[in-house]
Amino acid sequence: MVEKVHEALEEKCAKCGGWQHHICALFNDTKNEEEELNYTCPKCYIQEFQHGERVPLPPSAVPGAKELPRTSHSDHIERKLFASLEQERRERADVLGKNLTDVGAEVLTVRVVCIVDKSCKVNQRFWNVLQRENYPQEFPYKSKVILLFQNIEQVDVILFAMFAQEYGPECDYPNKDTVYILYIDSVKYLSPQIKTVHGEALRTFVFHELLLGYLDYCKRQGLPKCHIWVSVYDRQGDQRKHCGRFFLLI
């Protein structure tokens, strides 16, 4: 991996000669090396479509977020999220005096895109100290990745991502029946960019409801405890630290 600055441009359009960032171009020159394909920028693509020089792929040939496999977990989160959005939309419509169709968000999609059984091995030096207390040498868990999509201008955009580890009843103490939320990230692309009836940003409301839906499902599955890792700053605001917060889902 080589660090590149923002101005590093590596892909040149074969038609207009314009340059694009390598990652923005989404052009795999290594894969296309033998076929000797040339890169065409998005602006030239649009012109080719308008002049009939290029035929777009049919919608069925490009699977979207809704075509990703569904799970009981993703269905539960979606139901909770959509119910909360519907309630918030009705309240906002009453306050604004508008129709429901004028104040709603676009259709969202929640999917659990990764479910993998893994095991966390205890550090040997740590275990040597606690082995007399029958401390386990490893903790089995289920690793999950939950994503929230929104179709923006016919493109499914990931707005929210969460990585979690679920330690079930087969795991020994102290991780037994516990969820660890390791990573949460989001982008400010949710449409429409408005505030809810209670004054918070709609995107904040959506992300909070998604997280609550996830935890509600975990509680129903017998996982009543949750640890979430967060980053905090000291009073000067220049030193980043990590700490864990514990929640009991009751």
PDB file of C-alpha atoms in Angstrom:
ATOM      1  CA  MET A   1       0.000   0.000   0.000  1.00  0.00           C
ATOM      2  CA  VAL A   2       1.300   3.412  -1.008  1.00  0.00           C
ATOM      3  CA  GLU A   3      -0.144   6.578   0.515  1.00  0.00           C
ATOM      4  CA  LYS A   4      -1.329   9.016  -2.117  1.00  0.00           C
ATOM      5  CA  VAL A   5      -2.303  12.670  -1.812  1.00  0.00           C
ATOM      6  CA  HIS A   6      -5.658  13.996  -3.006  1.00  0.00           C
ATOM      7  CA  GLU A   7      -4.172  15.431  -6.188  1.00  0.00           C
ATOM      8  CA  ALA A   8      -2.825  12.057  -7.374  1.00  0.00           C
ATOM      9  CA  LEU A   9      -4.587  11.371 -10.708  1.00  0.00           C
ATOM     10  CA  GLU A  10      -3.910   8.043 -12.413  1.00  0.00           C
ATOM     11  CA  GLU A  11      -6.673   7.247 -14.931  1.00  0.00           C
ATOM     12  CA  LYS A  12      -6.914   9.170 -18.213  1.00  0.00           C
ATOM     13  CA  CYS A  13     -10.109   9.134 -20.277  1.00  0.00           C
ATOM     14  CA  ALA A  14      -9.468   7.825 -23.786  1.00  0.00           C
ATOM     15  CA  LYS A  15     -12.028  10.226 -25.326  1.00  0.00           C
ATOM     16  CA  CYS A  16     -11.712  13.631 -23.621  1.00  0.00           C
ATOM     17  CA  GLY A  17      -8.279  13.207 -22.037  1.00  0.00           C
ATOM     18  CA  GLY A  18      -9.535  14.104 -18.554  1.00  0.00           C
ATOM     19  CA  TRP A  19      -7.900  12.582 -15.485  1.00  0.00           C
ATOM     20  CA  GLN A  20      -9.616  10.764 -12.610  1.00  0.00           C
ATOM     21  CA  HIS A  21      -8.519   9.371  -9.264  1.00  0.00           C
ATOM     22  CA  HIS A  22      -7.798   5.680  -9.582  1.00  0.00           C
ATOM     23  CA  ILE A  23     -10.324   4.656  -6.911  1.00  0.00           C
ATOM     24  CA  CYS A  24     -12.988   7.069  -8.195  1.00  0.00           C
ATOM     25  CA  ALA A  25     -12.676   5.731 -11.735  1.00  0.00           C
ATOM     26  CA  LEU A  26     -13.560   2.164 -10.626  1.00  0.00           C
ATOM     27  CA  PHE A  27     -11.468   0.879 -13.529  1.00  0.00           C
ATOM     28  CA  ASN A  28      -9.431  -2.271 -12.936  1.00  0.00           C
ATOM     29  CA  ASP A  29      -6.496  -1.780 -15.294  1.00  0.00           C
ATOM     30  CA  THR A  30      -4.782  -4.940 -14.021  1.00  0.00           C
ATOM     31  CA  LYS A  31      -7.769  -7.133 -14.899  1.00  0.00           C
ATOM     32  CA  ASN A  32      -8.283  -5.449 -18.277  1.00  0.00           C
ATOM     33  CA  GLU A  33      -4.605  -5.418 -19.251  1.00  0.00           C
ATOM     34  CA  GLU A  34      -4.811  -8.395 -21.632  1.00  0.00           C
ATOM     35  CA  GLU A  35      -7.984  -7.127 -23.336  1.00  0.00           C
ATOM     36  CA  GLU A  36      -6.427  -3.687 -23.833  1.00  0.00           C
ATOM     37  CA  LEU A  37      -9.602  -1.822 -22.807  1.00  0.00           C
ATOM     38  CA  ASN A  38      -9.498   1.948 -22.539  1.00  0.00           C
ATOM     39  CA  TYR A  39     -10.950   3.947 -19.669  1.00  0.00           C
ATOM     40  CA  THR A  40     -13.924   6.209 -20.384  1.00  0.00           C
ATOM     41  CA  CYS A  41     -14.911   8.853 -17.825  1.00  0.00           C
ATOM     42  CA  PRO A  42     -18.540   9.228 -16.583  1.00  0.00           C
ATOM     43  CA  LYS A  43     -19.145  12.428 -18.601  1.00  0.00           C
ATOM     44  CA  CYS A  44     -18.166  10.723 -21.844  1.00  0.00           C
ATOM     45  CA  TYR A  45     -20.289   7.691 -20.929  1.00  0.00           C
ATOM     46  CA  ILE A  46     -23.344   9.942 -20.541  1.00  0.00           C
ATOM     47  CA  GLN A  47     -22.690  11.553 -23.916  1.00  0.00           C
ATOM     48  CA  GLU A  48     -22.400   8.117 -25.522  1.00  0.00           C
ATOM     49  CA  PHE A  49     -25.763   7.123 -24.020  1.00  0.00           C
ATOM     50  CA  GLN A  50     -27.390  10.324 -25.258  1.00  0.00           C
ATOM     51  CA  HIS A  51     -26.042   9.852 -28.801  1.00  0.00           C
ATOM     52  CA  GLY A  52     -26.972   6.172 -28.927  1.00  0.00           C
ATOM     53  CA  GLU A  53     -23.356   5.014 -29.104  1.00  0.00           C
ATOM     54  CA  ARG A  54     -23.677   2.834 -26.007  1.00  0.00           C
ATOM     55  CA  VAL A  55     -26.575   0.741 -24.682  1.00  0.00           C
ATOM     56  CA  PRO A  56     -26.954   0.619 -20.858  1.00  0.00           C
ATOM     57  CA  LEU A  57     -27.279  -2.709 -19.105  1.00  0.00           C
ATOM     58  CA  PRO A  58     -30.837  -3.781 -18.254  1.00  0.00           C
ATOM     59  CA  PRO A  59     -31.796  -3.203 -14.590  1.00  0.00           C
ATOM     60  CA  SER A  60     -32.086  -6.959 -14.004  1.00  0.00           C
ATOM     61  CA  ALA A  61     -28.404  -7.412 -14.905  1.00  0.00           C
ATOM     62  CA  VAL A  62     -27.247  -5.185 -12.050  1.00  0.00           C
ATOM     63  CA  PRO A  63     -28.382  -6.631  -8.693  1.00  0.00           C
ATOM     64  CA  GLY A  64     -29.075  -4.077  -6.005  1.00  0.00           C
ATOM     65  CA  ALA A  65     -29.179  -4.034  -2.237  1.00  0.00           C
ATOM     66  CA  LYS A  66     -32.644  -5.604  -2.105  1.00  0.00           C
ATOM     67  CA  GLU A  67     -31.313  -8.630  -3.994  1.00  0.00           C
ATOM     68  CA  LEU A  68     -28.837  -9.371  -1.184  1.00  0.00           C
ATOM     69  CA  PRO A  69     -29.872 -12.370   0.977  1.00  0.00           C
ATOM     70  CA  ARG A  70     -32.303 -11.549   3.779  1.00  0.00           C
ATOM     71  CA  THR A  71     -32.069 -12.894   7.311  1.00  0.00           C
ATOM     72  CA  SER A  72     -34.420 -12.876  10.288  1.00  0.00           C
ATOM     73  CA  HIS A  73     -32.109 -10.303  11.867  1.00  0.00           C
ATOM     74  CA  SER A  74     -32.204  -7.891   8.922  1.00  0.00           C
ATOM     75  CA  ASP A  75     -35.994  -8.328   8.586  1.00  0.00           C
ATOM     76  CA  HIS A  76     -36.466  -7.495  12.274  1.00  0.00           C
ATOM     77  CA  ILE A  77     -34.328  -4.353  12.015  1.00  0.00           C
ATOM     78  CA  GLU A  78     -36.181  -3.237   8.891  1.00  0.00           C
ATOM     79  CA  ARG A  79     -39.603  -3.705  10.492  1.00  0.00           C
ATOM     80  CA  LYS A  80     -38.596  -1.721  13.575  1.00  0.00           C
ATOM     81  CA  LEU A  81     -36.950   0.999  11.485  1.00  0.00           C
ATOM     82  CA  PHE A  82     -39.842   1.371   9.053  1.00  0.00           C
ATOM     83  CA  ALA A  83     -42.409   1.433  11.882  1.00  0.00           C
ATOM     84  CA  SER A  84     -40.464   4.200  13.653  1.00  0.00           C
ATOM     85  CA  LEU A  85     -40.084   6.165  10.408  1.00  0.00           C
ATOM     86  CA  GLU A  86     -43.794   5.860   9.695  1.00  0.00           C
ATOM     87  CA  GLN A  87     -44.674   7.134  13.173  1.00  0.00           C
ATOM     88  CA  GLU A  88     -42.212  10.030  12.899  1.00  0.00           C
ATOM     89  CA  ARG A  89     -43.533  10.898   9.437  1.00  0.00           C
ATOM     90  CA  ARG A  90     -47.135  11.025  10.682  1.00  0.00           C
ATOM     91  CA  GLU A  91     -46.157  13.306  13.564  1.00  0.00           C
ATOM     92  CA  ARG A  92     -44.182  15.586  11.253  1.00  0.00           C
ATOM     93  CA  ALA A  93     -47.019  15.672   8.722  1.00  0.00           C
ATOM     94  CA  ASP A  94     -49.459  16.780  11.437  1.00  0.00           C
ATOM     95  CA  VAL A  95     -47.120  19.542  12.613  1.00  0.00           C
ATOM     96  CA  LEU A  96     -46.379  20.800   9.087  1.00  0.00           C
ATOM     97  CA  GLY A  97     -49.928  20.320   7.817  1.00  0.00           C
ATOM     98  CA  LYS A  98     -48.763  18.317   4.784  1.00  0.00           C
ATOM     99  CA  ASN A  99     -49.550  14.957   3.241  1.00  0.00           C
ATOM    100  CA  LEU A 100     -47.553  11.907   4.318  1.00  0.00           C
ATOM    101  CA  THR A 101     -46.061  11.546   0.845  1.00  0.00           C
ATOM    102  CA  ASP A 102     -44.508  15.023   1.108  1.00  0.00           C
ATOM    103  CA  VAL A 103     -42.441  14.404   4.229  1.00  0.00           C
ATOM    104  CA  GLY A 104     -41.152  10.837   3.968  1.00  0.00           C
ATOM    105  CA  ALA A 105     -37.672   9.448   3.366  1.00  0.00           C
ATOM    106  CA  GLU A 106     -36.781   7.306   0.383  1.00  0.00           C
ATOM    107  CA  VAL A 107     -36.972   3.533   0.702  1.00  0.00           C
ATOM    108  CA  LEU A 108     -34.117   2.113   2.781  1.00  0.00           C
ATOM    109  CA  THR A 109     -32.664  -1.396   2.829  1.00  0.00           C
ATOM    110  CA  VAL A 110     -31.019  -3.183   5.764  1.00  0.00           C
ATOM    111  CA  ARG A 111     -28.942  -6.305   5.208  1.00  0.00           C
ATOM    112  CA  VAL A 112     -26.671  -8.483   7.334  1.00  0.00           C
ATOM    113  CA  VAL A 113     -24.009  -8.985   4.687  1.00  0.00           C
ATOM    114  CA  CYS A 114     -21.645 -11.188   6.702  1.00  0.00           C
ATOM    115  CA  ILE A 115     -22.210 -13.877   9.351  1.00  0.00           C
ATOM    116  CA  VAL A 116     -19.100 -15.866  10.274  1.00  0.00           C
ATOM    117  CA  ASP A 117     -18.400 -18.187  13.206  1.00  0.00           C
ATOM    118  CA  LYS A 118     -15.087 -17.272  14.819  1.00  0.00           C
ATOM    119  CA  SER A 119     -13.230 -17.763  18.058  1.00  0.00           C
ATOM    120  CA  CYS A 120     -11.292 -15.324  20.224  1.00  0.00           C
ATOM    121  CA  LYS A 121      -8.216 -16.977  21.766  1.00  0.00           C
ATOM    122  CA  VAL A 122      -7.038 -15.770  25.158  1.00  0.00           C
ATOM    123  CA  ASN A 123      -3.518 -14.405  25.386  1.00  0.00           C
ATOM    124  CA  GLN A 124      -1.302 -17.168  26.740  1.00  0.00           C
ATOM    125  CA  ARG A 125       0.357 -15.015  29.412  1.00  0.00           C
ATOM    126  CA  PHE A 126      -3.046 -13.826  30.601  1.00  0.00           C
ATOM    127  CA  TRP A 127      -4.411 -17.367  30.682  1.00  0.00           C
ATOM    128  CA  ASN A 128      -1.403 -18.616  32.652  1.00  0.00           C
ATOM    129  CA  VAL A 129      -2.423 -16.302  35.488  1.00  0.00           C
ATOM    130  CA  LEU A 130      -6.099 -17.321  35.495  1.00  0.00           C
ATOM    131  CA  GLN A 131      -5.945 -21.006  34.554  1.00  0.00           C
ATOM    132  CA  ARG A 132      -6.398 -22.039  38.195  1.00  0.00           C
ATOM    133  CA  GLU A 133      -9.817 -20.375  38.100  1.00  0.00           C
ATOM    134  CA  ASN A 134     -10.810 -22.542  35.106  1.00  0.00           C
ATOM    135  CA  TYR A 135     -10.670 -19.535  32.829  1.00  0.00           C
ATOM    136  CA  PRO A 136     -11.428 -20.625  29.211  1.00  0.00           C
ATOM    137  CA  GLN A 137      -8.721 -20.523  26.578  1.00  0.00           C
ATOM    138  CA  GLU A 138     -11.017 -19.274  23.850  1.00  0.00           C
ATOM    139  CA  PHE A 139     -14.424 -17.668  23.354  1.00  0.00           C
ATOM    140  CA  PRO A 140     -16.528 -18.674  20.326  1.00  0.00           C
ATOM    141  CA  TYR A 141     -18.627 -15.924  18.787  1.00  0.00           C
ATOM    142  CA  LYS A 142     -20.555 -14.957  15.674  1.00  0.00           C
ATOM    143  CA  SER A 143     -19.186 -12.036  13.686  1.00  0.00           C
ATOM    144  CA  LYS A 144     -21.760  -9.884  11.870  1.00  0.00           C
ATOM    145  CA  VAL A 145     -21.668  -6.913   9.512  1.00  0.00           C
ATOM    146  CA  ILE A 146     -24.878  -4.868   9.198  1.00  0.00           C
ATOM    147  CA  LEU A 147     -25.282  -2.304   6.410  1.00  0.00           C
ATOM    148  CA  LEU A 148     -27.934   0.299   5.646  1.00  0.00           C
ATOM    149  CA  PHE A 149     -28.489   1.203   1.978  1.00  0.00           C
ATOM    150  CA  GLN A 150     -30.438   3.967   0.275  1.00  0.00           C
ATOM    151  CA  ASN A 151     -31.080   4.122  -3.452  1.00  0.00           C
ATOM    152  CA  ILE A 152     -29.813   7.557  -4.506  1.00  0.00           C
ATOM    153  CA  GLU A 153     -30.150   8.432  -8.190  1.00  0.00           C
ATOM    154  CA  GLN A 154     -30.553   4.727  -9.040  1.00  0.00           C
ATOM    155  CA  VAL A 155     -27.410   3.760  -7.127  1.00  0.00           C
ATOM    156  CA  ASP A 156     -27.473   1.847  -3.820  1.00  0.00           C
ATOM    157  CA  VAL A 157     -25.292   3.834  -1.417  1.00  0.00           C
ATOM    158  CA  ILE A 158     -24.094   2.475   1.930  1.00  0.00           C
ATOM    159  CA  LEU A 159     -25.053   5.031   4.575  1.00  0.00           C
ATOM    160  CA  PHE A 160     -24.361   3.108   7.775  1.00  0.00           C
ATOM    161  CA  ALA A 161     -22.090   0.193   8.694  1.00  0.00           C
ATOM    162  CA  MET A 162     -21.793  -1.740  11.944  1.00  0.00           C
ATOM    163  CA  PHE A 163     -19.512  -4.612  12.954  1.00  0.00           C
ATOM    164  CA  ALA A 164     -20.542  -6.727  15.933  1.00  0.00           C
ATOM    165  CA  GLN A 165     -19.509  -9.875  17.803  1.00  0.00           C
ATOM    166  CA  GLU A 166     -22.235 -11.997  19.403  1.00  0.00           C
ATOM    167  CA  TYR A 167     -21.226 -14.390  22.183  1.00  0.00           C
ATOM    168  CA  GLY A 168     -24.075 -16.836  22.755  1.00  0.00           C
ATOM    169  CA  PRO A 169     -24.972 -19.278  25.563  1.00  0.00           C
ATOM    170  CA  GLU A 170     -22.365 -21.781  24.371  1.00  0.00           C
ATOM    171  CA  CYS A 171     -19.636 -19.268  25.294  1.00  0.00           C
ATOM    172  CA  ASP A 172     -18.144 -19.283  28.807  1.00  0.00           C
ATOM    173  CA  TYR A 173     -18.167 -16.437  31.336  1.00  0.00           C
ATOM    174  CA  PRO A 174     -17.499 -13.485  31.209  1.00  0.00           C
ATOM    175  CA  ASN A 175     -18.507 -13.127  27.532  1.00  0.00           C
ATOM    176  CA  LYS A 176     -21.513 -15.418  27.754  1.00  0.00           C
ATOM    177  CA  ASP A 177     -24.740 -13.921  26.311  1.00  0.00           C
ATOM    178  CA  THR A 178     -22.986 -10.666  25.426  1.00  0.00           C
ATOM    179  CA  VAL A 179     -22.795  -8.499  22.326  1.00  0.00           C
ATOM    180  CA  TYR A 180     -19.730  -6.397  21.460  1.00  0.00           C
ATOM    181  CA  ILE A 181     -20.282  -3.552  18.987  1.00  0.00           C
ATOM    182  CA  LEU A 182     -16.808  -2.966  17.631  1.00  0.00           C
ATOM    183  CA  TYR A 183     -17.291  -0.446  14.851  1.00  0.00           C
ATOM    184  CA  ILE A 184     -19.937   2.023  13.660  1.00  0.00           C
ATOM    185  CA  ASP A 185     -19.565   4.448  10.786  1.00  0.00           C
ATOM    186  CA  SER A 186     -21.900   6.537   8.652  1.00  0.00           C
ATOM    187  CA  VAL A 187     -21.979   9.215   5.938  1.00  0.00           C
ATOM    188  CA  LYS A 188     -24.201  12.297   5.562  1.00  0.00           C
ATOM    189  CA  TYR A 189     -25.937  11.209   2.364  1.00  0.00           C
ATOM    190  CA  LEU A 190     -29.370  10.259   3.720  1.00  0.00           C
ATOM    191  CA  SER A 191     -32.164  11.891   1.736  1.00  0.00           C
ATOM    192  CA  PRO A 192     -33.993  14.100   2.507  1.00  0.00           C
ATOM    193  CA  GLN A 193     -31.587  16.064   4.703  1.00  0.00           C
ATOM    194  CA  ILE A 194     -34.201  17.399   7.098  1.00  0.00           C
ATOM    195  CA  LYS A 195     -34.947  17.410  10.805  1.00  0.00           C
ATOM    196  CA  THR A 196     -37.496  15.285  12.607  1.00  0.00           C
ATOM    197  CA  VAL A 197     -40.463  16.691  14.478  1.00  0.00           C
ATOM    198  CA  HIS A 198     -38.333  16.612  17.646  1.00  0.00           C
ATOM    199  CA  GLY A 199     -35.532  18.710  16.091  1.00  0.00           C
ATOM    200  CA  GLU A 200     -32.834  16.100  15.483  1.00  0.00           C
ATOM    201  CA  ALA A 201     -31.469  15.310  12.030  1.00  0.00           C
ATOM    202  CA  LEU A 202     -33.429  12.617  10.212  1.00  0.00           C
ATOM    203  CA  ARG A 203     -30.226  10.684   9.548  1.00  0.00           C
ATOM    204  CA  THR A 204     -29.482  10.636  13.286  1.00  0.00           C
ATOM    205  CA  PHE A 205     -32.987   9.366  13.975  1.00  0.00           C
ATOM    206  CA  VAL A 206     -32.599   6.606  11.350  1.00  0.00           C
ATOM    207  CA  PHE A 207     -29.208   5.464  12.628  1.00  0.00           C
ATOM    208  CA  HIS A 208     -30.408   5.406  16.239  1.00  0.00           C
ATOM    209  CA  GLU A 209     -33.484   3.377  15.318  1.00  0.00           C
ATOM    210  CA  LEU A 210     -31.363   0.929  13.337  1.00  0.00           C
ATOM    211  CA  LEU A 211     -29.100   0.405  16.331  1.00  0.00           C
ATOM    212  CA  LEU A 212     -32.109  -0.018  18.646  1.00  0.00           C
ATOM    213  CA  GLY A 213     -33.606  -2.560  16.253  1.00  0.00           C
ATOM    214  CA  TYR A 214     -30.379  -4.542  16.272  1.00  0.00           C
ATOM    215  CA  LEU A 215     -30.188  -4.570  20.079  1.00  0.00           C
ATOM    216  CA  ASP A 216     -33.871  -5.488  20.374  1.00  0.00           C
ATOM    217  CA  TYR A 217     -33.287  -8.549  18.202  1.00  0.00           C
ATOM    218  CA  CYS A 218     -30.242  -9.532  20.287  1.00  0.00           C
ATOM    219  CA  LYS A 219     -32.298  -9.256  23.473  1.00  0.00           C
ATOM    220  CA  ARG A 220     -34.995 -11.506  21.985  1.00  0.00           C
ATOM    221  CA  GLN A 221     -32.291 -14.036  21.112  1.00  0.00           C
ATOM    222  CA  GLY A 222     -31.083 -14.228  24.723  1.00  0.00           C
ATOM    223  CA  LEU A 223     -28.221 -11.713  24.537  1.00  0.00           C
ATOM    224  CA  PRO A 224     -29.134  -9.174  27.252  1.00  0.00           C
ATOM    225  CA  LYS A 225     -25.708  -7.519  27.628  1.00  0.00           C
ATOM    226  CA  CYS A 226     -23.879  -5.203  25.256  1.00  0.00           C
ATOM    227  CA  HIS A 227     -20.452  -3.570  25.189  1.00  0.00           C
ATOM    228  CA  ILE A 228     -19.840  -0.733  22.743  1.00  0.00           C
ATOM    229  CA  TRP A 229     -16.370   0.663  22.060  1.00  0.00           C
ATOM    230  CA  VAL A 230     -16.212   4.426  21.513  1.00  0.00           C
ATOM    231  CA  SER A 231     -13.527   7.016  20.913  1.00  0.00           C
ATOM    232  CA  VAL A 232     -13.280   9.977  23.271  1.00  0.00           C
ATOM    233  CA  TYR A 233     -11.087  13.060  23.559  1.00  0.00           C
ATOM    234  CA  ASP A 234      -9.561  14.700  26.583  1.00  0.00           C
ATOM    235  CA  ARG A 235     -10.394  18.250  27.637  1.00  0.00           C
ATOM    236  CA  GLN A 236      -7.821  19.706  25.230  1.00  0.00           C
ATOM    237  CA  GLY A 237      -9.473  17.824  22.369  1.00  0.00           C
ATOM    238  CA  ASP A 238      -6.213  16.594  20.888  1.00  0.00           C
ATOM    239  CA  GLN A 239      -5.635  13.200  22.498  1.00  0.00           C
ATOM    240  CA  ARG A 240      -7.765  10.312  21.324  1.00  0.00           C
ATOM    241  CA  LYS A 241      -8.588   7.480  23.691  1.00  0.00           C
ATOM    242  CA  HIS A 242     -10.694   4.345  23.504  1.00  0.00           C
ATOM    243  CA  CYS A 243     -13.041   3.146  26.187  1.00  0.00           C
ATOM    244  CA  GLY A 244     -15.825   0.615  26.549  1.00  0.00           C
ATOM    245  CA  ARG A 245     -19.403   1.337  27.561  1.00  0.00           C
ATOM    246  CA  PHE A 246     -21.587  -1.414  29.007  1.00  0.00           C
ATOM    247  CA  PHE A 247     -25.346  -1.690  28.581  1.00  0.00           C
ATOM    248  CA  LEU A 248     -27.864  -4.100  30.052  1.00  0.00           C
ATOM    249  CA  LEU A 249     -30.760  -4.591  27.636  1.00  0.00           C
ATOM    250  CA  ILE A 250     -33.874  -4.797  29.795  1.00  0.00           C
TER     251      ILE A 250
END
